[in-house]
Amino acid sequence: KKGQELLIKNLILSIELKPKIIDVQQDTSAVSNAVVDQLISNDSIVEYKVRSGETLYSISKRFMVPMEVLLTRNNLSTTALKPNQVITIPLKREMKIKPRPHILRIPDSTEQISNQDSLMDDKKFQAIVFLPFNLDTIDTKGYRSYALEYYMGAMLAIDSLKSYPVNARFRFIDYLAKSMPFDSLLQKGELDSVDLIYAPFDFQLSKKLAKWSLGKSVKIIYPLASHHALNLVRDSLDLEKSTAYFMNPNTSSLLEVMAKHLSTRDSVQIVLIRTTDSAEIVVYNEFLRLTQYLDLPTKIQEATFGNYTYFSKKKGLKTVYVLLSKCSPSIDELLKFSSETENVEVYGLKEWKKCSAFLKTTENLKGYRFPNPSYLSYDNPNVKFIHKKYRKSYNSDLTKMACLGFDATLNMFLYALYDIRLTEGLVHKFEFNNSGENHINTDAFMLEFKDLEEKLIDK
């Protein structure tokens, strides 16, 4: 979390997935015991700055360290803590990443999973995962906690890969390390023999990586939605196949998900509120273009902020307003109008949760609906299963960042290297479209944000 500072020893080690021949029955698979590697040998130490509202008890639960240990370690005579107070936390053995068995290759199941030529017995893939551990400097921006959560989710995904005929080696690299600068990794050729790279969260470093990869056959997975701003365009003269893989849908794909959802609405009139902003006009035109290919229940009507209220006066018919703007005053005006008017619903963008002040007030009675790349539900059976494993391994609750690491390591890895397409992740849905330039996930969730909570409206 923001403000959390971690000093982690011996965290980033290579994980090698070695093939091992096993007997497979027709109805069951008998897996023999595998040799395991010790991934972490030393305890980790945390220097933590206390945030407002936190207690020694809550910190004890978060880091899985008994309160008595925290009291003794920090020479505290009371459990009372003050905001910005710095305490040291010796992580117990429960926080160590437990040894993982090697991924097993099941030869008899290979053709049943995929008939792709890439499933070769002697092919071992090399995968690099860049994460912002920031191990050898002071973590002023709180990146370490996000990197650690992603890493723990990735480790569970590596466990899950044993159900597939994979043969690969994962290496996790701290791209913020001063001892191993990112630019040096690109220039010295250490990545030239790598098959798959997970791009850094940092936009500028991802931009450098994309430029470095031009003319190379290495595949790059971009795990964040913000990576679409790279505007990658492949030079068809350099490569026969696209090598960029985006885990999250771009703006056009999100608009299409919303348009498809609206096509299922009956007995409503759909009103698109236009603005005069030139960048937003491009988005409006894209939305209208996408709706041309759908069987909408009614023709989309266009309005402005000067006349949009007129459409809600039609009795006996619900009005659905679509606003594709990020302008806070405009958003708040429409949401307030919706809360005060019957038979009105609002559809917008995921960014509203951050830029709208009205959404966070008690006056907001209805909320709004929007397409979103990801959604975490602890009621999801797959999430429940992984959540239990996560708690057992780390004595902590599964986070959305950990789920992102899991989906990127399992779903994206299998698709990029083996063309195995798993349509469901922990927090993502997957449906890939190869535009001829890039592989882009085009699926997303339709959510409703109301009472400061997200709820799934389309399953």
Tab-separated table of C-alpha atoms in Angstrom:
chain	number	residue	atom	x	y	z
A	1	LYS	CA	0.000	0.000	0.000
A	2	LYS	CA	1.012	3.624	-0.388
A	3	GLY	CA	3.559	4.625	2.223
A	4	GLN	CA	4.629	1.047	2.913
A	5	GLU	CA	8.366	0.434	2.806
A	6	LEU	CA	9.867	-3.024	2.311
A	7	LEU	CA	13.448	-4.246	2.468
A	8	ILE	CA	13.378	-7.698	0.917
A	9	LYS	CA	16.363	-10.020	0.856
A	10	ASN	CA	16.922	-12.687	-1.786
A	11	LEU	CA	13.468	-12.271	-3.257
A	12	ILE	CA	14.098	-12.273	-6.975
A	13	LEU	CA	15.300	-15.667	-8.128
A	14	SER	CA	14.830	-17.642	-11.302
A	15	ILE	CA	12.100	-20.270	-11.306
A	16	GLU	CA	12.819	-23.094	-13.728
A	17	LEU	CA	10.055	-25.260	-15.113
A	18	LYS	CA	11.618	-28.598	-16.026
A	19	PRO	CA	9.898	-31.402	-17.898
A	20	LYS	CA	9.481	-34.729	-16.188
A	21	ILE	CA	7.975	-37.873	-17.677
A	22	ILE	CA	5.054	-39.314	-15.714
A	23	ASP	CA	2.481	-42.036	-16.205
A	24	VAL	CA	-0.985	-40.870	-17.215
A	25	GLN	CA	-4.082	-42.995	-16.742
A	26	GLN	CA	-7.092	-42.503	-19.006
A	27	ASP	CA	-9.306	-41.248	-16.219
A	28	THR	CA	-6.747	-39.877	-13.767
A	29	SER	CA	-3.198	-38.534	-13.755
A	30	ALA	CA	-0.740	-39.910	-11.223
A	31	VAL	CA	1.957	-37.354	-10.536
A	32	SER	CA	5.121	-38.519	-8.855
A	33	ASN	CA	6.925	-36.354	-6.312
A	34	ALA	CA	8.999	-33.581	-7.890
A	35	VAL	CA	12.236	-32.114	-6.684
A	36	VAL	CA	11.715	-28.605	-5.344
A	37	ASP	CA	13.951	-25.575	-5.207
A	38	GLN	CA	14.422	-23.388	-2.171
A	39	LEU	CA	13.344	-19.960	-3.402
A	40	ILE	CA	13.992	-17.885	-0.318
A	41	SER	CA	16.529	-18.604	2.366
A	42	ASN	CA	16.616	-15.455	4.469
A	43	ASP	CA	13.985	-13.614	6.440
A	44	SER	CA	12.711	-10.304	5.058
A	45	ILE	CA	12.740	-7.058	7.029
A	46	VAL	CA	10.139	-4.341	6.704
A	47	GLU	CA	10.544	-0.715	7.694
A	48	TYR	CA	6.977	0.514	7.811
A	49	LYS	CA	5.594	4.038	8.183
A	50	VAL	CA	2.323	3.988	10.122
A	51	ARG	CA	-0.637	5.534	8.322
A	52	SER	CA	-3.498	7.429	9.905
A	53	GLY	CA	-6.064	5.083	11.437
A	54	GLU	CA	-3.790	2.061	11.582
A	55	THR	CA	-3.245	0.122	14.787
A	56	LEU	CA	-0.625	-2.320	15.931
A	57	TYR	CA	-3.256	-5.033	15.601
A	58	SER	CA	-4.043	-4.207	11.956
A	59	ILE	CA	-0.339	-4.077	11.089
A	60	SER	CA	0.191	-7.362	12.897
A	61	LYS	CA	-2.518	-8.978	10.770
A	62	ARG	CA	-1.242	-7.481	7.527
A	63	PHE	CA	2.310	-8.744	7.978
A	64	MET	CA	1.404	-11.940	9.824
A	65	VAL	CA	3.642	-11.075	12.780
A	66	PRO	CA	2.420	-11.431	16.396
A	67	MET	CA	1.861	-8.177	18.282
A	68	GLU	CA	4.253	-9.336	21.002
A	69	VAL	CA	7.063	-9.558	18.441
A	70	LEU	CA	6.337	-6.040	17.178
A	71	LEU	CA	6.300	-4.664	20.722
A	72	THR	CA	9.628	-6.291	21.570
A	73	ARG	CA	11.314	-5.493	18.263
A	74	ASN	CA	10.472	-1.778	18.490
A	75	ASN	CA	10.828	-1.377	22.272
A	76	LEU	CA	7.198	-0.317	22.565
A	77	SER	CA	5.565	-0.142	25.975
A	78	THR	CA	2.078	0.330	24.540
A	79	THR	CA	0.141	-0.733	21.448
A	80	ALA	CA	-0.687	2.880	20.596
A	81	LEU	CA	0.886	4.130	17.371
A	82	LYS	CA	1.135	7.578	15.820
A	83	PRO	CA	0.765	8.457	12.136
A	84	ASN	CA	4.150	8.567	10.308
A	85	GLN	CA	5.812	6.579	13.100
A	86	VAL	CA	8.333	4.153	11.597
A	87	ILE	CA	8.521	0.615	12.966
A	88	THR	CA	10.602	-2.370	11.889
A	89	ILE	CA	8.898	-5.686	11.204
A	90	PRO	CA	10.780	-9.009	11.158
A	91	LEU	CA	8.729	-11.181	8.863
A	92	LYS	CA	8.111	-14.669	10.163
A	93	ARG	CA	8.590	-17.873	8.172
A	94	GLU	CA	4.948	-17.713	7.097
A	95	MET	CA	5.827	-14.813	4.806
A	96	LYS	CA	8.504	-16.753	2.961
A	97	ILE	CA	7.653	-17.877	-0.520
A	98	LYS	CA	7.328	-21.615	-0.069
A	99	PRO	CA	9.227	-24.025	-2.310
A	100	ARG	CA	7.451	-24.725	-5.582
A	101	PRO	CA	7.546	-28.021	-7.492
A	102	HIS	CA	8.851	-27.921	-11.034
A	103	ILE	CA	6.170	-27.723	-13.676
A	104	LEU	CA	5.601	-31.177	-15.116
A	105	ARG	CA	5.248	-31.954	-18.795
A	106	ILE	CA	2.619	-34.592	-19.572
A	107	PRO	CA	3.494	-35.964	-23.028
A	108	ASP	CA	0.278	-37.973	-23.430
A	109	SER	CA	-1.823	-34.831	-23.017
A	110	THR	CA	0.092	-32.574	-25.394
A	111	GLU	CA	-2.005	-32.985	-28.499
A	112	GLN	CA	-5.230	-32.821	-26.499
A	113	ILE	CA	-4.320	-29.377	-25.216
A	114	SER	CA	-2.973	-27.892	-28.432
A	115	ASN	CA	-1.775	-29.012	-31.830
A	116	GLN	CA	0.487	-26.013	-32.289
A	117	ASP	CA	4.020	-26.597	-33.593
A	118	SER	CA	5.347	-24.561	-30.648
A	119	LEU	CA	4.763	-27.505	-28.332
A	120	MET	CA	8.147	-29.089	-28.989
A	121	ASP	CA	9.697	-31.495	-26.498
A	122	ASP	CA	13.141	-29.887	-26.704
A	123	LYS	CA	12.028	-26.253	-26.629
A	124	LYS	CA	12.582	-24.395	-23.388
A	125	PHE	CA	11.201	-20.863	-23.290
A	126	GLN	CA	12.921	-18.052	-21.415
A	127	ALA	CA	10.579	-15.510	-19.767
A	128	ILE	CA	11.578	-12.246	-18.095
A	129	VAL	CA	9.234	-10.413	-15.711
A	130	PHE	CA	10.103	-6.796	-14.906
A	131	LEU	CA	8.766	-5.599	-11.536
A	132	PRO	CA	9.427	-2.421	-9.476
A	133	PHE	CA	10.845	-4.011	-6.321
A	134	ASN	CA	13.204	-1.051	-5.851
A	135	LEU	CA	15.343	-3.166	-3.546
A	136	ASP	CA	18.514	-1.121	-3.267
A	137	THR	CA	16.970	2.332	-2.755
A	138	ILE	CA	14.389	3.955	-0.502
A	139	ASP	CA	10.924	3.218	-1.848
A	140	THR	CA	9.375	6.687	-1.584
A	141	LYS	CA	6.469	5.898	-3.932
A	142	GLY	CA	5.374	2.616	-2.385
A	143	TYR	CA	6.039	0.467	-5.449
A	144	ARG	CA	7.430	-2.484	-3.512
A	145	SER	CA	4.129	-3.611	-2.054
A	146	TYR	CA	2.531	-3.721	-5.499
A	147	ALA	CA	5.506	-5.608	-6.915
A	148	LEU	CA	5.418	-8.135	-4.081
A	149	GLU	CA	1.675	-8.753	-4.461
A	150	TYR	CA	2.078	-9.214	-8.214
A	151	TYR	CA	5.003	-11.566	-7.615
A	152	MET	CA	3.058	-13.729	-5.145
A	153	GLY	CA	0.165	-14.016	-7.595
A	154	ALA	CA	2.617	-14.962	-10.339
A	155	MET	CA	4.091	-17.693	-8.146
A	156	LEU	CA	0.679	-19.290	-7.701
A	157	ALA	CA	0.134	-19.100	-11.457
A	158	ILE	CA	3.430	-20.951	-11.974
A	159	ASP	CA	2.011	-23.645	-9.711
A	160	SER	CA	-1.104	-23.791	-11.882
A	161	LEU	CA	0.976	-24.188	-15.034
A	162	LYS	CA	1.725	-27.772	-14.018
A	163	SER	CA	-1.620	-28.683	-15.597
A	164	TYR	CA	-0.216	-27.733	-19.004
A	165	PRO	CA	2.662	-29.103	-21.121
A	166	VAL	CA	4.970	-26.134	-20.601
A	167	ASN	CA	8.735	-26.032	-20.449
A	168	ALA	CA	10.009	-22.637	-19.431
A	169	ARG	CA	12.222	-20.645	-17.141
A	170	PHE	CA	10.963	-17.498	-15.400
A	171	ARG	CA	13.308	-14.774	-14.230
A	172	PHE	CA	12.065	-11.818	-12.149
A	173	ILE	CA	14.072	-8.599	-12.479
A	174	ASP	CA	13.895	-5.421	-10.401
A	175	TYR	CA	13.807	-2.769	-13.105
A	176	LEU	CA	14.392	0.020	-10.573
A	177	ALA	CA	17.606	-1.493	-9.226
A	178	LYS	CA	20.564	0.898	-9.255
A	179	SER	CA	22.966	-2.026	-9.373
A	180	MET	CA	21.424	-3.288	-12.636
A	181	PRO	CA	20.084	-0.269	-14.587
A	182	PHE	CA	17.310	-0.975	-17.056
A	183	ASP	CA	19.159	0.683	-19.943
A	184	SER	CA	22.182	-1.528	-19.340
A	185	LEU	CA	20.051	-4.660	-19.624
A	186	LEU	CA	18.889	-3.544	-23.052
A	187	GLN	CA	22.319	-2.458	-24.289
A	188	LYS	CA	24.434	-5.390	-23.083
A	189	GLY	CA	22.401	-8.015	-24.904
A	190	GLU	CA	21.242	-9.885	-21.799
A	191	LEU	CA	17.722	-10.057	-23.196
A	192	ASP	CA	18.608	-11.054	-26.762
A	193	SER	CA	17.945	-14.763	-26.201
A	194	VAL	CA	14.700	-14.259	-24.275
A	195	ASP	CA	11.413	-15.523	-25.777
A	196	LEU	CA	8.938	-13.559	-23.661
A	197	ILE	CA	9.170	-10.298	-21.684
A	198	TYR	CA	6.638	-8.758	-19.339
A	199	ALA	CA	6.934	-4.990	-19.796
A	200	PRO	CA	7.642	-2.706	-16.820
A	201	PHE	CA	4.769	-0.838	-15.194
A	202	ASP	CA	6.682	2.376	-15.891
A	203	PHE	CA	5.482	3.936	-19.134
A	204	GLN	CA	8.787	5.469	-20.232
A	205	LEU	CA	10.722	2.257	-19.614
A	206	SER	CA	8.086	0.298	-21.542
A	207	LYS	CA	8.553	2.763	-24.372
A	208	LYS	CA	12.290	2.035	-24.382
A	209	LEU	CA	11.603	-1.689	-24.337
A	210	ALA	CA	9.228	-1.419	-27.295
A	211	LYS	CA	11.819	0.522	-29.287
A	212	TRP	CA	14.524	-2.006	-28.390
A	213	SER	CA	12.330	-4.891	-29.555
A	214	LEU	CA	11.934	-3.568	-33.106
A	215	GLY	CA	13.219	-6.131	-35.557
A	216	LYS	CA	13.444	-8.821	-32.874
A	217	SER	CA	11.314	-11.937	-32.510
A	218	VAL	CA	10.873	-11.569	-28.749
A	219	LYS	CA	7.254	-11.370	-27.616
A	220	ILE	CA	6.287	-8.664	-25.118
A	221	ILE	CA	3.301	-8.726	-22.797
A	222	TYR	CA	1.969	-5.331	-21.699
A	223	PRO	CA	-0.012	-5.993	-18.496
A	224	LEU	CA	-1.449	-2.511	-17.828
A	225	ALA	CA	-4.208	-0.594	-19.588
A	226	SER	CA	-1.962	2.481	-19.694
A	227	HIS	CA	0.390	0.646	-22.051
A	228	HIS	CA	-2.016	1.287	-24.924
A	229	ALA	CA	-0.774	4.873	-24.929
A	230	LEU	CA	2.452	3.545	-26.478
A	231	ASN	CA	0.535	3.467	-29.782
A	232	LEU	CA	2.626	0.584	-31.074
A	233	VAL	CA	2.518	0.078	-34.826
A	234	ARG	CA	4.422	-2.884	-36.246
A	235	ASP	CA	6.569	-2.471	-39.292
A	236	SER	CA	5.448	-5.274	-41.600
A	237	LEU	CA	8.895	-5.298	-43.220
A	238	ASP	CA	10.566	-6.242	-39.947
A	239	LEU	CA	8.398	-9.068	-38.668
A	240	GLU	CA	6.069	-11.636	-40.124
A	241	LYS	CA	4.046	-11.897	-36.935
A	242	SER	CA	2.994	-9.345	-34.357
A	243	THR	CA	4.860	-9.639	-31.067
A	244	ALA	CA	3.014	-7.205	-28.783
A	245	TYR	CA	0.387	-8.671	-26.438
A	246	PHE	CA	-1.940	-6.353	-24.496
A	247	MET	CA	-3.693	-7.933	-21.519
A	248	ASN	CA	-6.267	-5.145	-21.190
A	249	PRO	CA	-8.726	-3.905	-23.816
A	250	ASN	CA	-8.156	-0.514	-25.396
A	251	THR	CA	-10.711	2.313	-25.515
A	252	SER	CA	-12.337	1.053	-28.701
A	253	SER	CA	-12.799	-2.434	-27.232
A	254	LEU	CA	-14.319	-1.020	-24.041
A	255	LEU	CA	-16.751	1.069	-26.083
A	256	GLU	CA	-17.728	-2.027	-28.064
A	257	VAL	CA	-18.426	-3.956	-24.841
A	258	MET	CA	-20.706	-1.132	-23.697
A	259	ALA	CA	-22.407	-0.909	-27.096
A	260	LYS	CA	-23.107	-4.658	-27.081
A	261	HIS	CA	-24.566	-4.359	-23.587
A	262	LEU	CA	-26.837	-1.495	-24.654
A	263	SER	CA	-28.050	-3.595	-27.582
A	264	THR	CA	-29.660	-5.937	-25.023
A	265	ARG	CA	-31.664	-3.171	-23.338
A	266	ASP	CA	-35.374	-3.194	-24.129
A	267	SER	CA	-37.929	-0.399	-23.839
A	268	VAL	CA	-35.403	2.379	-23.436
A	269	GLN	CA	-34.301	5.392	-25.428
A	270	ILE	CA	-30.542	5.859	-25.722
A	271	VAL	CA	-29.261	9.427	-25.716
A	272	LEU	CA	-25.613	10.191	-26.491
A	273	ILE	CA	-24.573	13.529	-24.984
A	274	ARG	CA	-21.928	15.196	-27.124
A	275	THR	CA	-19.377	17.769	-25.993
A	276	THR	CA	-17.276	20.180	-28.017
A	277	ASP	CA	-13.920	18.797	-26.876
A	278	SER	CA	-11.980	17.668	-29.945
A	279	ALA	CA	-10.464	14.590	-28.252
A	280	GLU	CA	-13.861	13.498	-26.935
A	281	ILE	CA	-15.465	13.946	-30.359
A	282	VAL	CA	-13.117	11.238	-31.656
A	283	VAL	CA	-14.397	8.888	-28.930
A	284	TYR	CA	-18.043	9.725	-29.697
A	285	ASN	CA	-17.536	9.009	-33.387
A	286	GLU	CA	-15.881	5.669	-32.581
A	287	PHE	CA	-18.812	4.709	-30.359
A	288	LEU	CA	-21.305	5.570	-33.110
A	289	ARG	CA	-19.241	3.608	-35.641
A	290	LEU	CA	-19.345	0.529	-33.425
A	291	THR	CA	-23.111	0.752	-32.930
A	292	GLN	CA	-23.665	0.589	-36.682
A	293	TYR	CA	-22.792	-3.113	-36.591
A	294	LEU	CA	-25.157	-3.915	-33.716
A	295	ASP	CA	-28.878	-4.532	-33.614
A	296	LEU	CA	-29.763	-1.800	-31.141
A	297	PRO	CA	-33.371	-1.782	-29.852
A	298	THR	CA	-33.664	1.861	-30.821
A	299	LYS	CA	-31.772	4.447	-32.797
A	300	ILE	CA	-29.271	6.435	-30.747
A	301	GLN	CA	-30.337	10.025	-30.326
A	302	GLU	CA	-27.749	12.765	-29.954
A	303	ALA	CA	-27.944	15.656	-27.534
A	304	THR	CA	-25.835	18.383	-25.941
A	305	PHE	CA	-25.664	19.798	-22.443
A	306	GLY	CA	-28.004	22.503	-23.651
A	307	ASN	CA	-30.935	20.178	-24.400
A	308	TYR	CA	-30.289	16.718	-22.884
A	309	THR	CA	-32.927	17.103	-20.125
A	310	TYR	CA	-35.671	17.344	-22.756
A	311	PHE	CA	-35.427	13.625	-23.582
A	312	SER	CA	-36.258	12.503	-20.039
A	313	LYS	CA	-39.718	14.074	-20.197
A	314	LYS	CA	-41.103	11.303	-22.366
A	315	LYS	CA	-43.486	9.432	-20.066
A	316	GLY	CA	-43.483	5.670	-19.717
A	317	LEU	CA	-40.033	5.265	-21.243
A	318	LYS	CA	-36.692	4.959	-19.493
A	319	THR	CA	-33.941	7.234	-20.761
A	320	VAL	CA	-30.387	5.956	-20.882
A	321	TYR	CA	-27.795	8.726	-21.154
A	322	VAL	CA	-24.318	7.938	-22.505
A	323	LEU	CA	-21.592	10.463	-21.709
A	324	LEU	CA	-18.038	9.716	-22.875
A	325	SER	CA	-16.368	12.668	-21.211
A	326	LYS	CA	-13.835	13.000	-18.398
A	327	CYS	CA	-14.826	16.579	-17.575
A	328	SER	CA	-15.717	16.626	-13.857
A	329	PRO	CA	-18.326	19.450	-13.930
A	330	SER	CA	-20.180	17.807	-16.834
A	331	ILE	CA	-20.093	14.392	-15.163
A	332	ASP	CA	-21.348	15.747	-11.843
A	333	GLU	CA	-24.133	17.701	-13.537
A	334	LEU	CA	-25.444	14.617	-15.318
A	335	LEU	CA	-25.168	12.381	-12.243
A	336	LYS	CA	-26.993	14.921	-10.103
A	337	PHE	CA	-29.738	15.210	-12.707
A	338	SER	CA	-30.043	11.415	-12.797
A	339	SER	CA	-30.378	11.219	-8.997
A	340	GLU	CA	-33.190	13.763	-9.053
A	341	THR	CA	-35.064	12.310	-12.046
A	342	GLU	CA	-37.079	9.122	-12.369
A	343	ASN	CA	-36.594	6.620	-15.198
A	344	VAL	CA	-33.075	7.831	-15.967
A	345	GLU	CA	-29.835	5.819	-16.092
A	346	VAL	CA	-26.315	6.978	-16.875
A	347	TYR	CA	-23.510	5.183	-18.727
A	348	GLY	CA	-19.985	6.552	-18.695
A	349	LEU	CA	-16.279	5.764	-18.361
A	350	LYS	CA	-14.262	3.936	-15.714
A	351	GLU	CA	-12.275	7.117	-15.008
A	352	TRP	CA	-15.320	8.786	-13.431
A	353	LYS	CA	-14.606	7.091	-10.111
A	354	LYS	CA	-11.506	9.260	-9.803
A	355	CYS	CA	-12.601	12.531	-11.385
A	356	SER	CA	-16.184	12.863	-10.093
A	357	ALA	CA	-16.739	14.426	-6.680
A	358	PHE	CA	-20.506	13.816	-6.788
A	359	LEU	CA	-20.071	10.028	-6.923
A	360	LYS	CA	-18.611	10.108	-3.416
A	361	THR	CA	-21.424	12.121	-1.831
A	362	THR	CA	-24.606	10.953	-0.119
A	363	GLU	CA	-26.604	12.821	-2.771
A	364	ASN	CA	-25.515	10.248	-5.325
A	365	LEU	CA	-28.477	7.851	-5.257
A	366	LYS	CA	-28.123	5.952	-8.527
A	367	GLY	CA	-24.477	5.741	-9.502
A	368	TYR	CA	-23.645	4.862	-13.098
A	369	ARG	CA	-22.655	1.990	-15.403
A	370	PHE	CA	-19.421	1.549	-17.319
A	371	PRO	CA	-17.153	-1.004	-19.047
A	372	ASN	CA	-14.063	-2.056	-17.082
A	373	PRO	CA	-11.083	-4.261	-18.015
A	374	SER	CA	-11.099	-6.177	-14.733
A	375	TYR	CA	-13.329	-7.154	-11.832
A	376	LEU	CA	-12.523	-8.938	-8.577
A	377	SER	CA	-15.277	-10.965	-6.945
A	378	TYR	CA	-14.453	-13.149	-3.967
A	379	ASP	CA	-17.621	-15.131	-4.777
A	380	ASN	CA	-16.118	-16.313	-8.072
A	381	PRO	CA	-15.369	-20.064	-7.686
A	382	ASN	CA	-11.967	-19.703	-9.357
A	383	VAL	CA	-11.080	-16.784	-7.108
A	384	LYS	CA	-12.217	-18.746	-4.048
A	385	PHE	CA	-9.919	-21.624	-4.968
A	386	ILE	CA	-6.861	-19.421	-5.525
A	387	HIS	CA	-7.731	-17.308	-2.478
A	388	LYS	CA	-7.453	-20.407	-0.277
A	389	LYS	CA	-4.067	-21.266	-1.781
A	390	TYR	CA	-2.926	-17.651	-1.372
A	391	ARG	CA	-3.909	-17.607	2.299
A	392	LYS	CA	-2.206	-20.936	2.886
A	393	SER	CA	0.979	-19.759	1.204
A	394	TYR	CA	1.181	-16.183	2.473
A	395	ASN	CA	-1.285	-15.953	5.374
A	396	SER	CA	-2.821	-12.916	3.693
A	397	ASP	CA	-5.904	-12.055	1.631
A	398	LEU	CA	-5.771	-12.153	-2.141
A	399	THR	CA	-5.464	-8.665	-3.661
A	400	LYS	CA	-6.371	-7.389	-7.102
A	401	MET	CA	-2.694	-6.801	-7.891
A	402	ALA	CA	-1.952	-10.426	-7.014
A	403	CYS	CA	-4.769	-11.467	-9.357
A	404	LEU	CA	-3.245	-9.337	-12.104
A	405	GLY	CA	0.057	-11.167	-11.611
A	406	PHE	CA	-1.756	-14.496	-11.736
A	407	ASP	CA	-3.667	-13.731	-14.952
A	408	ALA	CA	-0.590	-12.322	-16.675
A	409	THR	CA	1.538	-15.339	-15.754
A	410	LEU	CA	-1.035	-18.026	-16.546
A	411	ASN	CA	-3.398	-16.794	-19.261
A	412	MET	CA	-1.048	-14.487	-21.150
A	413	PHE	CA	1.915	-16.878	-20.962
A	414	LEU	CA	-0.099	-19.773	-22.410
A	415	TYR	CA	-1.584	-17.643	-25.169
A	416	ALA	CA	1.628	-15.901	-26.234
A	417	LEU	CA	3.891	-18.965	-26.287
A	418	TYR	CA	1.544	-21.926	-26.813
A	419	ASP	CA	-1.600	-20.381	-28.324
A	420	ILE	CA	-3.628	-21.938	-25.498
A	421	ARG	CA	-6.600	-19.638	-24.979
A	422	LEU	CA	-8.156	-19.532	-21.522
A	423	THR	CA	-11.137	-17.192	-21.681
A	424	GLU	CA	-11.464	-16.707	-17.922
A	425	GLY	CA	-8.877	-15.286	-15.551
A	426	LEU	CA	-9.225	-14.342	-11.913
A	427	VAL	CA	-10.056	-10.711	-12.695
A	428	HIS	CA	-9.967	-10.624	-16.503
A	429	LYS	CA	-11.953	-12.059	-19.380
A	430	PHE	CA	-9.979	-12.903	-22.492
A	431	GLU	CA	-10.873	-12.751	-26.158
A	432	PHE	CA	-7.998	-11.811	-28.420
A	433	ASN	CA	-8.090	-9.931	-31.664
A	434	ASN	CA	-4.955	-9.873	-33.770
A	435	SER	CA	-5.344	-6.632	-35.672
A	436	GLY	CA	-2.337	-7.466	-37.858
A	437	GLU	CA	-0.201	-5.250	-35.649
A	438	ASN	CA	-0.839	-6.352	-32.072
A	439	HIS	CA	-2.652	-8.989	-30.049
A	440	ILE	CA	-5.261	-7.139	-28.010
A	441	ASN	CA	-7.642	-8.542	-25.438
A	442	THR	CA	-11.061	-7.200	-26.429
A	443	ASP	CA	-13.217	-8.527	-23.586
A	444	ALA	CA	-14.282	-6.629	-20.475
A	445	PHE	CA	-16.924	-6.422	-17.746
A	446	MET	CA	-19.972	-4.176	-17.497
A	447	LEU	CA	-20.087	-2.807	-13.965
A	448	GLU	CA	-22.249	-0.516	-11.897
A	449	PHE	CA	-20.652	1.862	-9.413
A	450	LYS	CA	-23.103	2.685	-6.638
A	451	ASP	CA	-22.711	3.402	-2.916
A	452	LEU	CA	-18.917	3.396	-3.427
A	453	GLU	CA	-18.999	-0.235	-4.583
A	454	GLU	CA	-18.626	-1.960	-7.938
A	455	LYS	CA	-21.195	-4.561	-8.940
A	456	LEU	CA	-21.233	-6.835	-11.961
A	457	ILE	CA	-24.283	-6.300	-14.167
A	458	ASP	CA	-23.334	-8.539	-17.110
A	459	LYS	CA	-22.125	-12.088	-16.505
